[in-house]
XYZ file of C-alpha atoms in Angstrom:
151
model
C 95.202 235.208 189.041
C 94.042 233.745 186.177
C 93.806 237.210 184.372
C 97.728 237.917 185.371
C 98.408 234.867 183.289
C 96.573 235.470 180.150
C 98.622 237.696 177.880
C 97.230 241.656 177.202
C 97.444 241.305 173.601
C 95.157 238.176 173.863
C 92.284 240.137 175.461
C 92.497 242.870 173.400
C 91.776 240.270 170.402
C 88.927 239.266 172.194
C 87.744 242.622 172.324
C 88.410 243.248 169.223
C 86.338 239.744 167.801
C 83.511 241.132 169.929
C 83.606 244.507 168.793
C 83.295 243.193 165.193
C 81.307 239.906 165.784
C 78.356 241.629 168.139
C 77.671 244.278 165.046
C 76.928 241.957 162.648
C 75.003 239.282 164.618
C 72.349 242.043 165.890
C 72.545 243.393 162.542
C 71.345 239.629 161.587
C 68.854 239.573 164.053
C 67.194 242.443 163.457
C 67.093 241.750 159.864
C 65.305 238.659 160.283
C 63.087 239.797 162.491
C 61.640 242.273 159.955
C 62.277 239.055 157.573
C 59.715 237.318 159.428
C 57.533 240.191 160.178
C 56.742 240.993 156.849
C 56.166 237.059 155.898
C 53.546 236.881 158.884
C 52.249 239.949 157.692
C 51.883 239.011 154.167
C 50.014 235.861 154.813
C 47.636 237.654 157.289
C 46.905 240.009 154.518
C 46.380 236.730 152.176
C 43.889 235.375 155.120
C 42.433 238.615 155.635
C 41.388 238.724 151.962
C 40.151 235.138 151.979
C 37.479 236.655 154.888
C 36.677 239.934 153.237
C 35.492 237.506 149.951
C 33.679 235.258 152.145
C 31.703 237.860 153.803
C 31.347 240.351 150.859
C 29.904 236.647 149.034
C 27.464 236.173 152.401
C 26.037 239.888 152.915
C 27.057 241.772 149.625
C 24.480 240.918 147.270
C 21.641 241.841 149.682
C 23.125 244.763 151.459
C 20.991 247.954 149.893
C 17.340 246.115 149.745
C 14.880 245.484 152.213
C 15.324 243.902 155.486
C 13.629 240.743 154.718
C 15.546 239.973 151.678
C 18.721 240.443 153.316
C 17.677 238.026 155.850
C 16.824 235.077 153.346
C 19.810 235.674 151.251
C 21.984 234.818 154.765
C 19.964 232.124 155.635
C 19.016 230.475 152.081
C 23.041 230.856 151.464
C 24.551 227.831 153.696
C 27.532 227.438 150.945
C 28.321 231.279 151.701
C 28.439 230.739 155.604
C 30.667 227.272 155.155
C 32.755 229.687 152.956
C 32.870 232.324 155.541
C 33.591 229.647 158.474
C 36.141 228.198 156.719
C 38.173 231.753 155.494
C 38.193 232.513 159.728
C 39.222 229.334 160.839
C 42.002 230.085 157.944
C 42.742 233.396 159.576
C 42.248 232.841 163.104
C 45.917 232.239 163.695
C 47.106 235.031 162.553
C 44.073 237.509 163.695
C 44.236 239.487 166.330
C 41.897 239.049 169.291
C 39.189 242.016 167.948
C 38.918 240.752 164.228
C 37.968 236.960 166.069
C 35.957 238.718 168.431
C 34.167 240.298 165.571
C 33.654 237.237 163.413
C 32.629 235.609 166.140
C 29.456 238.084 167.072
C 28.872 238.359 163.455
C 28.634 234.682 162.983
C 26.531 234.292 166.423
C 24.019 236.994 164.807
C 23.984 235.220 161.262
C 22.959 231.639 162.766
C 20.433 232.994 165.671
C 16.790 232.365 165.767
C 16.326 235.973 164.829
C 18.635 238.026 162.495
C 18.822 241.383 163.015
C 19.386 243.461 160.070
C 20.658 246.142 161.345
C 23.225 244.577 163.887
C 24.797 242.516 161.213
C 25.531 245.799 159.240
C 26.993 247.343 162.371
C 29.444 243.917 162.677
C 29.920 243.894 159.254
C 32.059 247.238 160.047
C 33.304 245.944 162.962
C 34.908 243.375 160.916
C 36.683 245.554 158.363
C 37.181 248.422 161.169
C 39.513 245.305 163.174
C 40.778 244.205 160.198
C 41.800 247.856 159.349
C 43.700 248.107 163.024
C 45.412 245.066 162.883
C 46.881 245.366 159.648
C 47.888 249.040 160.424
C 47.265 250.172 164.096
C 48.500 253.836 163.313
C 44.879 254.138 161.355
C 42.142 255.729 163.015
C 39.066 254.432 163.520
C 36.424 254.666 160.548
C 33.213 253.274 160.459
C 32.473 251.267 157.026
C 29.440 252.045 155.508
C 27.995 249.012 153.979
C 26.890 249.665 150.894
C 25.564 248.017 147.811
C 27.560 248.075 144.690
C 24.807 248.826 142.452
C 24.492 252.398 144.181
């Protein structure tokens, strides 16, 4: 009834504002979306680099010599593990769930008792491997060999 009374030209206005409004508003949408993408993106890749120093500052210098050197540069080095602590609490909230997972067991094996030398290395990779995937989940997995930059 209320149709009957509402003139034919009228509606086909409204179509026509709909048909040229809905075009541009998803248009809008989608081009903030990718707006805000990138944004997020950029300042995970700013926090991302922030944790790459940090650790590179905690395990780089002593990656390449003996076991027990490696171990007393981590634990003689508390400013480089306040560094690192501080660069993943920056990056945590934008991290996905395997980079915190990995900074997590690497910081876990850097304050324990023991230190194994050879574990660290392996999480060491895991970091940058889950850093790697996050920032571009089409790459495939590679395993980081830690090396000194002296070789």
């Amino acid at each position: 009834m209320l149709i009957q009374q509402i003139d034919q030209s009228s509606i086909l206005a409204l179509i026509g504002l709909l048909g040229t409004v809905l075009p541009v508003g998803t248009t809008y949408v989608f081009t903030k979306r990718k707006e805000i993408n990138a944004n997020i993106r950029e300042e995970k890749t700013k926090k991302y680099d922030a944790l790459l120093t940090s650790l590179t500052k905690l395990v780089g210098k002593s990656v390449g010599k003996p076991d027990t050197d490696i171990i007393q540069n981590i634990l003689s080095n508390d400013a480089a593990i306040d560094d690192f602590v501080m660069a993943y609490y920056g990056a945590a909230a934008y991290a996905s769930d395997s980079v915190i997972e990995a900074c997590h067991n690497f910081f876990m094996s850097v304050t324990s008792k023991t230190i194994d030398t050879a574990k660290i290395i392996l999480q060491v990779s895991d970091i940058y491997s889950a850093i790697r995937f996050d920032i571009n989940p089409r790459a495939h997995l590679f395993l980081y060999p830690v090396q000194s930059p002296n070789i």
